[in-house]
């Protein structure tokens, strides 16, 4: 075995990046004897796993690289991985010549090679890693992230992801189910299935002839012994067909939280974004989900101030919020991105107006949270216990509200218990363990 070395890795962006970082850690540990450190000053290798989805983190990357270059051990190497690596490629080496290599989001399995190739730039977005047998490492015990597809075939006009992660390919279901079994054997209770567009699963395989869709996959995962709960991110509202909505609503293993990215409530803006659905279509699906299972909560992503967004368009977004009562909202100001159709669209919105719209939306959501929590009081939740602190267990109910309840000790961690919600404190539901 080679001598032990230290790896410092910083992960930005979405759950797919978190999983990519786990793969990087696993590969470097198994083949090169790297152990993780939280201190960049003692690291032999410093990696930043980057996100490109909005401009801010990309701008921050170069100042952060400069800091790492100053504080690192003299012999330490620096690598830039992830989505910004994919889209800037060689430019990173020009702007930060001390960087040793650049490894794109779809090239993770090459990590053990690029660490020996000074100035390597591996960013091929057509590289197919769907059947690569990654070594195993998980940053969490109870929850396990599992990729079901890579890339994205949509062309939402604001989004850089198809340019950084390439075309969509589904991972053969046998590989996914083996991963699920392996995770459960190591103690995972919750499986989180990952893809940019999970409910188009099965449309395009490169290494399988099977005929399967996302609803079938959910059912198969739910049948694996030891799986307590299944989540997934992100589904696309356009592919929410009847079969998928039924498995989601009625399979007891599937968490009753749907992330349904709205982006805009205006049909005109949705068309400009190339989202493929209208305001009415979205509303119908969201309200149907609530009707099918009243336990269901809905989260969303919203972009304000897309080019030419008028006050009336924005009012439509607020109208959808009022009608759906999203339990969770991630909201962003539109950020023009390179390699996207919206980068140079006419009709940019004044940044002050954009900020005002974002603030208004966020305030509206904040004000609705109290009622959303109050609506949960009296309900009985199946809580997957994640931790025990100061006499309380903490965990998430089946619809993803966090709950806390008094308990004797930590023996319930990792188990599902029933908790009756009795109140709200500090933005969290509290209750009593019941049978
Ligand atoms: N595949 C996921 C989205 C991944 S990006 C999906 O379709 O849901 C996560 C979120 O970032 C998007 O839902 C969108 O709300 C936001 N986003 C993407 N590009 C953006 C941009 N150019 N400006 C602002 N927000 C953006
Ligand atoms: Fe981006 Fe749209 Fe693909 Fe999501 S579905 S990753 S928003 S292009
Ligand atoms: Fe994820 Fe950011 Fe890439 S959101 S897919 S890490 S651009």
GROMACS .gro file of C-alpha atoms and ligand atoms in nm:
model
  476
    1UNK     CA    1   0.000   0.000   0.000
    2UNK     CA    2   0.125   0.347  -0.082
    3UNK     CA    3   0.193   0.590   0.200
    4UNK     CA    4  -0.113   0.763   0.348
    5UNK     CA    5  -0.191   1.105   0.195
    6UNK     CA    6  -0.442   1.372   0.285
    7UNK     CA    7  -0.729   1.499   0.070
    8UNK     CA    8  -0.921   1.822   0.125
    9UNK     CA    9  -1.237   1.847  -0.085
   10UNK     CA   10  -1.493   2.126  -0.100
   11UNK     CA   11  -1.828   2.053  -0.260
   12UNK     CA   12  -2.057   2.320  -0.406
   13UNK     CA   13  -2.388   2.281  -0.592
   14UNK     CA   14  -2.648   2.010  -0.595
   15UNK     CA   15  -2.686   1.654  -0.465
   16UNK     CA   16  -2.528   1.517  -0.783
   17UNK     CA   17  -2.210   1.701  -0.695
   18UNK     CA   18  -2.225   1.562  -0.341
   19UNK     CA   19  -2.244   1.212  -0.491
   20UNK     CA   20  -1.960   1.289  -0.734
   21UNK     CA   21  -1.746   1.398  -0.438
   22UNK     CA   22  -1.826   1.072  -0.259
   23UNK     CA   23  -1.708   0.886  -0.569
   24UNK     CA   24  -1.388   1.094  -0.582
   25UNK     CA   25  -1.315   1.025  -0.215
   26UNK     CA   26  -1.383   0.653  -0.263
   27UNK     CA   27  -1.159   0.618  -0.568
   28UNK     CA   28  -0.870   0.814  -0.416
   29UNK     CA   29  -0.895   0.619  -0.096
   30UNK     CA   30  -0.905   0.276  -0.259
   31UNK     CA   31  -0.636   0.330  -0.521
   32UNK     CA   32  -0.411   0.598  -0.371
   33UNK     CA   33  -0.459   0.569   0.007
   34UNK     CA   34  -0.594   0.922   0.052
   35UNK     CA   35  -0.776   1.003   0.377
   36UNK     CA   36  -1.001   1.306   0.406
   37UNK     CA   37  -0.898   1.610   0.611
   38UNK     CA   38  -1.098   1.920   0.698
   39UNK     CA   39  -0.781   2.128   0.704
   40UNK     CA   40  -0.655   2.245   0.360
   41UNK     CA   41  -0.317   2.342   0.511
   42UNK     CA   42  -0.224   1.981   0.582
   43UNK     CA   43  -0.364   1.841   0.255
   44UNK     CA   44  -0.151   1.679  -0.018
   45UNK     CA   45  -0.437   1.730  -0.264
   46UNK     CA   46  -0.694   2.012  -0.262
   47UNK     CA   47  -1.006   1.970  -0.476
   48UNK     CA   48  -1.297   2.204  -0.540
   49UNK     CA   49  -1.603   2.035  -0.685
   50UNK     CA   50  -1.767   2.333  -0.850
   51UNK     CA   51  -2.115   2.448  -0.956
   52UNK     CA   52  -2.192   2.667  -1.260
   53UNK     CA   53  -2.564   2.711  -1.234
   54UNK     CA   54  -2.543   3.077  -1.132
   55UNK     CA   55  -2.268   3.333  -1.181
   56UNK     CA   56  -2.176   3.410  -0.821
   57UNK     CA   57  -2.006   3.083  -0.721
   58UNK     CA   58  -1.803   3.087  -1.044
   59UNK     CA   59  -1.671   3.438  -0.965
   60UNK     CA   60  -1.585   3.322  -0.613
   61UNK     CA   61  -1.393   3.021  -0.742
   62UNK     CA   62  -1.085   3.215  -0.853
   63UNK     CA   63  -1.047   3.411  -0.531
   64UNK     CA   64  -1.083   3.090  -0.337
   65UNK     CA   65  -0.824   2.914  -0.553
   66UNK     CA   66  -0.586   3.203  -0.480
   67UNK     CA   67  -0.633   3.151  -0.107
   68UNK     CA   68  -0.571   2.777  -0.132
   69UNK     CA   69  -0.255   2.842  -0.334
   70UNK     CA   70  -0.123   3.068  -0.057
   71UNK     CA   71  -0.195   2.844   0.239
   72UNK     CA   72  -0.128   2.500   0.093
   73UNK     CA   73   0.176   2.283   0.162
   74UNK     CA   74   0.443   2.350  -0.098
   75UNK     CA   75   0.415   2.004  -0.251
   76UNK     CA   76   0.034   1.996  -0.249
   77UNK     CA   77  -0.161   1.979  -0.575
   78UNK     CA   78  -0.483   2.166  -0.657
   79UNK     CA   79  -0.757   2.028  -0.884
   80UNK     CA   80  -1.079   2.188  -1.009
   81UNK     CA   81  -1.363   1.939  -1.064
   82UNK     CA   82  -1.735   1.957  -1.143
   83UNK     CA   83  -1.956   2.172  -1.363
   84UNK     CA   84  -1.734   2.483  -1.383
   85UNK     CA   85  -1.445   2.256  -1.479
   86UNK     CA   86  -1.665   2.125  -1.764
   87UNK     CA   87  -1.757   2.464  -1.899
   88UNK     CA   88  -1.439   2.667  -1.847
   89UNK     CA   89  -1.190   2.386  -1.906
   90UNK     CA   90  -0.847   2.518  -2.007
   91UNK     CA   91  -0.944   2.875  -1.918
   92UNK     CA   92  -0.907   2.775  -1.553
   93UNK     CA   93  -0.538   2.697  -1.610
   94UNK     CA   94  -0.491   3.031  -1.785
   95UNK     CA   95  -0.654   3.232  -1.508
   96UNK     CA   96  -0.502   3.027  -1.226
   97UNK     CA   97  -0.177   2.878  -1.363
   98UNK     CA   98  -0.094   2.707  -1.032
   99UNK     CA   99  -0.393   2.470  -1.072
  100UNK     CA  100  -0.262   2.121  -1.151
  101UNK     CA  101  -0.560   1.969  -1.331
  102UNK     CA  102  -0.919   2.024  -1.440
  103UNK     CA  103  -1.168   1.735  -1.422
  104UNK     CA  104  -1.520   1.780  -1.565
  105UNK     CA  105  -1.845   1.662  -1.408
  106UNK     CA  106  -1.879   1.357  -1.631
  107UNK     CA  107  -1.521   1.239  -1.594
  108UNK     CA  108  -1.509   1.153  -1.225
  109UNK     CA  109  -1.370   0.801  -1.276
  110UNK     CA  110  -1.051   0.953  -1.426
  111UNK     CA  111  -0.957   1.112  -1.093
  112UNK     CA  112  -0.693   0.852  -1.007
  113UNK     CA  113  -0.516   0.924  -1.339
  114UNK     CA  114  -0.534   1.305  -1.356
  115UNK     CA  115  -0.363   1.349  -1.020
  116UNK     CA  116  -0.045   1.230  -1.198
  117UNK     CA  117  -0.096   1.434  -1.517
  118UNK     CA  118   0.012   1.794  -1.462
  119UNK     CA  119  -0.213   2.041  -1.650
  120UNK     CA  120  -0.455   1.768  -1.756
  121UNK     CA  121  -0.794   1.894  -1.876
  122UNK     CA  122  -1.046   1.608  -1.887
  123UNK     CA  123  -1.386   1.756  -1.965
  124UNK     CA  124  -1.544   1.533  -2.230
  125UNK     CA  125  -1.921   1.572  -2.176
  126UNK     CA  126  -1.996   1.268  -2.389
  127UNK     CA  127  -1.787   1.040  -2.166
  128UNK     CA  128  -2.004   0.751  -2.047
  129UNK     CA  129  -1.952   0.648  -1.685
  130UNK     CA  130  -2.292   0.483  -1.641
  131UNK     CA  131  -2.146   0.136  -1.585
  132UNK     CA  132  -1.818   0.230  -1.416
  133UNK     CA  133  -1.782   0.035  -1.092
  134UNK     CA  134  -1.697   0.312  -0.843
  135UNK     CA  135  -1.546   0.217  -0.510
  136UNK     CA  136  -1.767   0.273  -0.210
  137UNK     CA  137  -1.779   0.569   0.026
  138UNK     CA  138  -2.080   0.740   0.186
  139UNK     CA  139  -2.076   1.066   0.379
  140UNK     CA  140  -2.395   0.976   0.566
  141UNK     CA  141  -2.507   0.653   0.733
  142UNK     CA  142  -2.884   0.672   0.729
  143UNK     CA  143  -2.930   0.835   0.387
  144UNK     CA  144  -2.772   0.702   0.071
  145UNK     CA  145  -2.747   0.899  -0.256
  146UNK     CA  146  -2.774   0.684  -0.568
  147UNK     CA  147  -2.743   0.807  -0.928
  148UNK     CA  148  -3.005   0.676  -1.169
  149UNK     CA  149  -2.911   0.883  -1.473
  150UNK     CA  150  -2.649   1.131  -1.583
  151UNK     CA  151  -2.682   1.442  -1.800
  152UNK     CA  152  -2.995   1.620  -1.920
  153UNK     CA  153  -3.173   1.625  -2.257
  154UNK     CA  154  -3.391   1.928  -2.183
  155UNK     CA  155  -3.291   2.263  -2.320
  156UNK     CA  156  -3.435   2.506  -2.064
  157UNK     CA  157  -3.308   2.833  -2.205
  158UNK     CA  158  -3.160   2.964  -1.877
  159UNK     CA  159  -2.977   2.647  -1.777
  160UNK     CA  160  -2.611   2.555  -1.822
  161UNK     CA  161  -2.643   2.198  -1.691
  162UNK     CA  162  -2.688   2.024  -2.032
  163UNK     CA  163  -2.362   2.193  -2.140
  164UNK     CA  164  -2.173   2.080  -1.829
  165UNK     CA  165  -2.319   1.731  -1.784
  166UNK     CA  166  -2.397   1.633  -2.144
  167UNK     CA  167  -2.672   1.416  -2.287
  168UNK     CA  168  -2.896   1.212  -2.064
  169UNK     CA  169  -2.815   0.842  -2.015
  170UNK     CA  170  -2.999   0.612  -1.775
  171UNK     CA  171  -2.803   0.374  -1.557
  172UNK     CA  172  -2.912   0.007  -1.593
  173UNK     CA  173  -3.162  -0.084  -1.320
  174UNK     CA  174  -2.955  -0.383  -1.209
  175UNK     CA  175  -2.666  -0.153  -1.117
  176UNK     CA  176  -2.904   0.079  -0.928
  177UNK     CA  177  -3.069  -0.206  -0.738
  178UNK     CA  178  -2.730  -0.357  -0.647
  179UNK     CA  179  -2.628  -0.016  -0.511
  180UNK     CA  180  -2.949  -0.001  -0.307
  181UNK     CA  181  -2.882  -0.348  -0.162
  182UNK     CA  182  -2.522  -0.258  -0.084
  183UNK     CA  183  -2.631   0.064   0.091
  184UNK     CA  184  -2.892  -0.112   0.301
  185UNK     CA  185  -2.642  -0.378   0.403
  186UNK     CA  186  -2.418  -0.094   0.528
  187UNK     CA  187  -2.702   0.052   0.735
  188UNK     CA  188  -2.882   0.299   0.505
  189UNK     CA  189  -3.256   0.337   0.565
  190UNK     CA  190  -3.334   0.613   0.318
  191UNK     CA  191  -3.251   0.596  -0.051
  192UNK     CA  192  -3.227   0.921  -0.245
  193UNK     CA  193  -3.241   0.862  -0.623
  194UNK     CA  194  -3.059   1.126  -0.825
  195UNK     CA  195  -3.085   1.263  -1.178
  196UNK     CA  196  -3.144   1.601  -1.343
  197UNK     CA  197  -3.472   1.468  -1.470
  198UNK     CA  198  -3.551   1.150  -1.279
  199UNK     CA  199  -3.894   1.085  -1.424
  200UNK     CA  200  -3.760   1.048  -1.775
  201UNK     CA  201  -3.564   0.747  -1.645
  202UNK     CA  202  -3.547   0.463  -1.896
  203UNK     CA  203  -3.563   0.677  -2.211
  204UNK     CA  204  -3.204   0.628  -2.315
  205UNK     CA  205  -2.973   0.346  -2.211
  206UNK     CA  206  -2.630   0.285  -2.357
  207UNK     CA  207  -2.569  -0.045  -2.177
  208UNK     CA  208  -2.910  -0.204  -2.136
  209UNK     CA  209  -3.199  -0.326  -2.353
  210UNK     CA  210  -3.456  -0.316  -2.073
  211UNK     CA  211  -3.795  -0.153  -2.092
  212UNK     CA  212  -3.856   0.029  -1.765
  213UNK     CA  213  -3.976   0.371  -1.651
  214UNK     CA  214  -3.929   0.571  -1.332
  215UNK     CA  215  -4.250   0.444  -1.170
  216UNK     CA  216  -4.131   0.084  -1.223
  217UNK     CA  217  -3.790   0.173  -1.078
  218UNK     CA  218  -3.952   0.325  -0.766
  219UNK     CA  219  -4.154   0.007  -0.718
  220UNK     CA  220  -3.846  -0.214  -0.756
  221UNK     CA  221  -3.643  -0.008  -0.509
  222UNK     CA  222  -3.932  -0.019  -0.260
  223UNK     CA  223  -3.922  -0.399  -0.276
  224UNK     CA  224  -3.561  -0.421  -0.160
  225UNK     CA  225  -3.564  -0.552   0.195
  226UNK     CA  226  -3.448  -0.297   0.449
  227UNK     CA  227  -3.540   0.014   0.248
  228UNK     CA  228  -3.753   0.229   0.478
  229UNK     CA  229  -3.791   0.538   0.266
  230UNK     CA  230  -3.729   0.652  -0.090
  231UNK     CA  231  -3.679   1.006  -0.212
  232UNK     CA  232  -3.574   1.144  -0.547
  233UNK     CA  233  -3.461   1.469  -0.707
  234UNK     CA  234  -3.545   1.626  -0.945
  235UNK     CA  235  -3.855   1.524  -1.131
  236UNK     CA  236  -3.971   1.742  -1.422
  237UNK     CA  237  -4.335   1.856  -1.406
  238UNK     CA  238  -4.374   1.774  -1.776
  239UNK     CA  239  -4.323   1.401  -1.715
  240UNK     CA  240  -4.565   1.362  -1.426
  241UNK     CA  241  -4.792   1.103  -1.578
  242UNK     CA  242  -5.073   0.915  -1.404
  243UNK     CA  243  -4.862   0.603  -1.336
  244UNK     CA  244  -4.582   0.801  -1.171
  245UNK     CA  245  -4.826   1.005  -0.963
  246UNK     CA  246  -4.997   0.686  -0.842
  247UNK     CA  247  -4.677   0.512  -0.733
  248UNK     CA  248  -4.565   0.834  -0.565
  249UNK     CA  249  -4.895   0.885  -0.382
  250UNK     CA  250  -4.973   0.528  -0.277
  251UNK     CA  251  -4.645   0.337  -0.233
  252UNK     CA  252  -4.586   0.368   0.143
  253UNK     CA  253  -4.206   0.354   0.105
  254UNK     CA  254  -4.198   0.665  -0.115
  255UNK     CA  255  -4.162   0.986   0.090
  256UNK     CA  256  -4.460   1.213   0.034
  257UNK     CA  257  -4.257   1.513  -0.066
  258UNK     CA  258  -4.254   1.613  -0.430
  259UNK     CA  259  -4.004   1.863  -0.562
  260UNK     CA  260  -4.187   2.023  -0.853
  261UNK     CA  261  -3.976   2.302  -1.008
  262UNK     CA  262  -4.218   2.569  -1.129
  263UNK     CA  263  -3.955   2.828  -1.243
  264UNK     CA  264  -4.231   3.075  -1.338
  265UNK     CA  265  -4.608   3.098  -1.304
  266UNK     CA  266  -4.645   3.284  -1.632
  267UNK     CA  267  -4.724   3.072  -1.938
  268UNK     CA  268  -4.552   3.333  -2.153
  269UNK     CA  269  -4.228   3.313  -1.952
  270UNK     CA  270  -4.250   2.933  -1.934
  271UNK     CA  271  -4.260   2.931  -2.313
  272UNK     CA  272  -3.954   3.155  -2.329
  273UNK     CA  273  -3.781   2.922  -2.084
  274UNK     CA  274  -3.882   2.620  -2.300
  275UNK     CA  275  -4.025   2.438  -2.000
  276UNK     CA  276  -4.295   2.267  -2.208
  277UNK     CA  277  -4.593   2.323  -1.973
  278UNK     CA  278  -4.837   2.605  -1.896
  279UNK     CA  279  -4.943   2.763  -1.568
  280UNK     CA  280  -5.274   2.575  -1.578
  281UNK     CA  281  -5.106   2.243  -1.650
  282UNK     CA  282  -4.872   2.284  -1.354
  283UNK     CA  283  -5.157   2.384  -1.122
  284UNK     CA  284  -5.363   2.085  -1.225
  285UNK     CA  285  -5.079   1.840  -1.150
  286UNK     CA  286  -4.990   2.000  -0.816
  287UNK     CA  287  -5.348   2.011  -0.691
  288UNK     CA  288  -5.411   1.657  -0.813
  289UNK     CA  289  -5.112   1.536  -0.609
  290UNK     CA  290  -5.253   1.697  -0.296
  291UNK     CA  291  -5.591   1.539  -0.365
  292UNK     CA  292  -5.444   1.191  -0.424
  293UNK     CA  293  -5.267   1.195  -0.088
  294UNK     CA  294  -5.340   1.475   0.161
  295UNK     CA  295  -5.009   1.398   0.339
  296UNK     CA  296  -4.814   1.517   0.033
  297UNK     CA  297  -4.602   1.830   0.058
  298UNK     CA  298  -4.467   2.012  -0.246
  299UNK     CA  299  -4.141   2.199  -0.290
  300UNK     CA  300  -4.033   2.410  -0.584
  301UNK     CA  301  -3.765   2.620  -0.755
  302UNK     CA  302  -3.854   2.966  -0.885
  303UNK     CA  303  -3.653   3.206  -1.100
  304UNK     CA  304  -3.758   3.573  -1.087
  305UNK     CA  305  -3.674   3.843  -1.341
  306UNK     CA  306  -3.622   3.623  -1.643
  307UNK     CA  307  -3.575   3.857  -1.947
  308UNK     CA  308  -3.895   4.047  -2.032
  309UNK     CA  309  -4.075   3.925  -1.719
  310UNK     CA  310  -4.349   4.185  -1.669
  311UNK     CA  311  -4.529   4.275  -1.345
  312UNK     CA  312  -4.822   4.071  -1.475
  313UNK     CA  313  -4.595   3.770  -1.537
  314UNK     CA  314  -4.454   3.797  -1.186
  315UNK     CA  315  -4.808   3.827  -1.046
  316UNK     CA  316  -4.882   3.491  -1.208
  317UNK     CA  317  -4.593   3.335  -1.017
  318UNK     CA  318  -4.732   3.474  -0.690
  319UNK     CA  319  -5.075   3.344  -0.792
  320UNK     CA  320  -4.942   2.989  -0.833
  321UNK     CA  321  -4.774   3.021  -0.493
  322UNK     CA  322  -5.104   3.124  -0.339
  323UNK     CA  323  -5.292   2.838  -0.499
  324UNK     CA  324  -5.040   2.559  -0.431
  325UNK     CA  325  -4.906   2.672  -0.090
  326UNK     CA  326  -4.561   2.520  -0.150
  327UNK     CA  327  -4.412   2.385   0.172
  328UNK     CA  328  -4.059   2.457   0.046
  329UNK     CA  329  -3.931   2.714  -0.204
  330UNK     CA  330  -3.582   2.771  -0.345
  331UNK     CA  331  -3.589   3.105  -0.524
  332UNK     CA  332  -3.328   3.278  -0.737
  333UNK     CA  333  -3.277   3.589  -0.944
  334UNK     CA  334  -3.218   3.504  -1.308
  335UNK     CA  335  -2.845   3.483  -1.375
  336UNK     CA  336  -2.738   3.489  -1.743
  337UNK     CA  337  -2.515   3.189  -1.811
  338UNK     CA  338  -2.271   3.118  -2.093
  339UNK     CA  339  -2.362   2.839  -2.337
  340UNK     CA  340  -2.735   2.900  -2.283
  341UNK     CA  341  -3.000   3.046  -2.514
  342UNK     CA  342  -3.105   3.306  -2.255
  343UNK     CA  343  -2.755   3.447  -2.207
  344UNK     CA  344  -2.807   3.734  -2.449
  345UNK     CA  345  -3.185   3.756  -2.458
  346UNK     CA  346  -3.328   4.103  -2.491
  347UNK     CA  347  -3.530   4.256  -2.212
  348UNK     CA  348  -3.298   4.218  -1.914
  349UNK     CA  349  -3.476   4.322  -1.595
  350UNK     CA  350  -3.336   4.608  -1.389
  351UNK     CA  351  -3.141   4.448  -1.099
  352UNK     CA  352  -3.325   4.663  -0.844
  353UNK     CA  353  -3.661   4.539  -0.969
  354UNK     CA  354  -3.526   4.183  -0.972
  355UNK     CA  355  -3.422   4.217  -0.606
  356UNK     CA  356  -3.761   4.363  -0.514
  357UNK     CA  357  -3.941   4.073  -0.680
  358UNK     CA  358  -3.724   3.817  -0.505
  359UNK     CA  359  -3.780   3.984  -0.171
  360UNK     CA  360  -4.154   4.001  -0.221
  361UNK     CA  361  -4.169   3.633  -0.312
  362UNK     CA  362  -3.951   3.529  -0.021
  363UNK     CA  363  -4.156   3.735   0.225
  364UNK     CA  364  -4.475   3.582   0.097
  365UNK     CA  365  -4.329   3.236   0.151
  366UNK     CA  366  -4.200   3.325   0.499
  367UNK     CA  367  -4.543   3.452   0.599
  368UNK     CA  368  -4.710   3.135   0.478
  369UNK     CA  369  -4.474   2.905   0.672
  370UNK     CA  370  -4.651   2.958   1.002
  371UNK     CA  371  -4.986   2.845   0.855
  372UNK     CA  372  -4.815   2.554   0.676
  373UNK     CA  373  -4.673   2.435   1.007
  374UNK     CA  374  -5.000   2.494   1.194
  375UNK     CA  375  -5.175   2.275   0.936
  376UNK     CA  376  -4.955   1.982   1.041
  377UNK     CA  377  -5.048   1.998   1.409
  378UNK     CA  378  -5.255   1.699   1.516
  379UNK     CA  379  -5.121   1.481   1.233
  380UNK     CA  380  -4.937   1.158   1.307
  381UNK     CA  381  -4.602   1.124   1.127
  382UNK     CA  382  -4.382   0.824   1.055
  383UNK     CA  383  -4.047   0.976   1.153
  384UNK     CA  384  -3.715   0.829   1.044
  385UNK     CA  385  -3.498   0.921   1.343
  386UNK     CA  386  -3.169   1.078   1.238
  387UNK     CA  387  -3.022   1.199   1.566
  388UNK     CA  388  -3.061   1.231   1.944
  389UNK     CA  389  -2.960   1.550   2.124
  390UNK     CA  390  -3.040   1.699   2.465
  391UNK     CA  391  -3.321   1.456   2.541
  392UNK     CA  392  -3.489   1.481   2.199
  393UNK     CA  393  -3.494   1.272   1.886
  394UNK     CA  394  -3.486   1.455   1.552
  395UNK     CA  395  -3.592   1.324   1.215
  396UNK     CA  396  -3.812   1.376   0.913
  397UNK     CA  397  -4.172   1.272   0.872
  398UNK     CA  398  -4.289   1.099   0.554
  399UNK     CA  399  -4.363   1.435   0.393
  400UNK     CA  400  -4.029   1.577   0.494
  401UNK     CA  401  -4.118   1.811   0.774
  402UNK     CA  402  -3.854   1.796   1.048
  403UNK     CA  403  -3.994   1.682   1.382
  404UNK     CA  404  -3.852   1.661   1.730
  405UNK     CA  405  -3.986   1.466   2.028
  406UNK     CA  406  -3.860   1.385   2.380
  407UNK     CA  407  -3.700   1.041   2.417
  408UNK     CA  408  -3.494   0.852   2.676
  409UNK     CA  409  -3.183   0.794   2.469
  410UNK     CA  410  -3.043   0.753   2.118
  411UNK     CA  411  -3.151   0.392   2.073
  412UNK     CA  412  -3.419   0.496   1.823
  413UNK     CA  413  -3.169   0.650   1.577
  414UNK     CA  414  -3.211   0.478   1.240
  415UNK     CA  415  -3.562   0.356   1.321
  416UNK     CA  416  -3.903   0.475   1.210
  417UNK     CA  417  -4.127   0.585   1.498
  418UNK     CA  418  -4.467   0.752   1.505
  419UNK     CA  419  -4.482   1.109   1.634
  420UNK     CA  420  -4.800   1.307   1.693
  421UNK     CA  421  -4.735   1.675   1.617
  422UNK     CA  422  -4.845   1.900   1.901
  423UNK     CA  423  -4.682   2.236   1.825
  424UNK     CA  424  -4.423   2.444   1.642
  425UNK     CA  425  -4.101   2.578   1.783
  426UNK     CA  426  -3.821   2.760   1.601
  427UNK     CA  427  -3.956   2.665   1.260
  428UNK     CA  428  -3.976   2.298   1.353
  429UNK     CA  429  -4.267   2.071   1.443
  430UNK     CA  430  -4.255   1.919   1.789
  431UNK     CA  431  -4.455   1.630   1.922
  432UNK     CA  432  -4.479   1.314   2.127
  433UNK     CA  433  -4.381   0.961   2.034
  434UNK     CA  434  -4.695   0.753   1.997
  435UNK     CA  435  -4.792   0.408   1.869
  436LIG     N1  436  -3.262   1.956  -1.308
  436LIG     C1  437  -3.315   2.039  -1.211
  436LIG     C2  438  -3.251   2.174  -1.196
  436LIG     C3  439  -3.112   2.185  -1.166
  436LIG     S1  440  -3.059   2.349  -1.146
  436LIG     C4  441  -3.456   2.067  -1.247
  436LIG     O1  442  -3.491   2.076  -1.362
  436LIG     O2  443  -3.531   2.084  -1.153
  436LIG     C5  444  -3.144   2.395  -0.996
  436LIG     C6  445  -3.224   2.520  -1.005
  436LIG     O3  446  -3.140   2.631  -1.030
  436LIG     C7  447  -3.325   2.524  -1.120
  436LIG     O4  448  -3.442   2.456  -1.090
  436LIG     C8  449  -3.347   2.672  -1.137
  436LIG     O5  450  -3.451   2.719  -1.055
  436LIG     C9  451  -3.215   2.734  -1.091
  436LIG     N2  452  -3.141   2.789  -1.206
  436LIG    C10  453  -3.091   2.721  -1.310
  436LIG     N3  454  -3.032   2.806  -1.397
  436LIG    C11  455  -3.046   2.931  -1.347
  436LIG    C12  456  -3.009   3.062  -1.391
  436LIG     N4  457  -2.947   3.080  -1.505
  436LIG     N5  458  -3.040   3.167  -1.311
  436LIG    C13  459  -3.105   3.149  -1.194
  436LIG     N6  460  -3.143   3.029  -1.147
  436LIG    C14  461  -3.115   2.920  -1.223
  437LIG    FE1  462  -3.151   2.246  -1.646
  437LIG    FE2  463  -3.394   2.217  -1.741
  437LIG    FE3  464  -3.225   2.011  -1.745
  437LIG    FE4  465  -3.324   2.095  -1.512
  437LIG     S1  466  -3.443   2.007  -1.682
  437LIG     S2  467  -3.109   2.047  -1.557
  437LIG     S3  468  -3.342   2.314  -1.544
  437LIG     S4  469  -3.205   2.201  -1.862
  438LIG    FE1  470  -2.548   2.066  -0.993
  438LIG    FE2  471  -2.452   2.308  -1.014
  438LIG    FE3  472  -2.379   2.126  -1.185
  438LIG     S1  473  -2.658   2.256  -0.963
  438LIG     S2  474  -2.553   1.991  -1.202
  438LIG     S3  475  -2.339   2.124  -0.965
  438LIG     S4  476  -2.418   2.337  -1.231
   0.00000   0.00000   0.00000
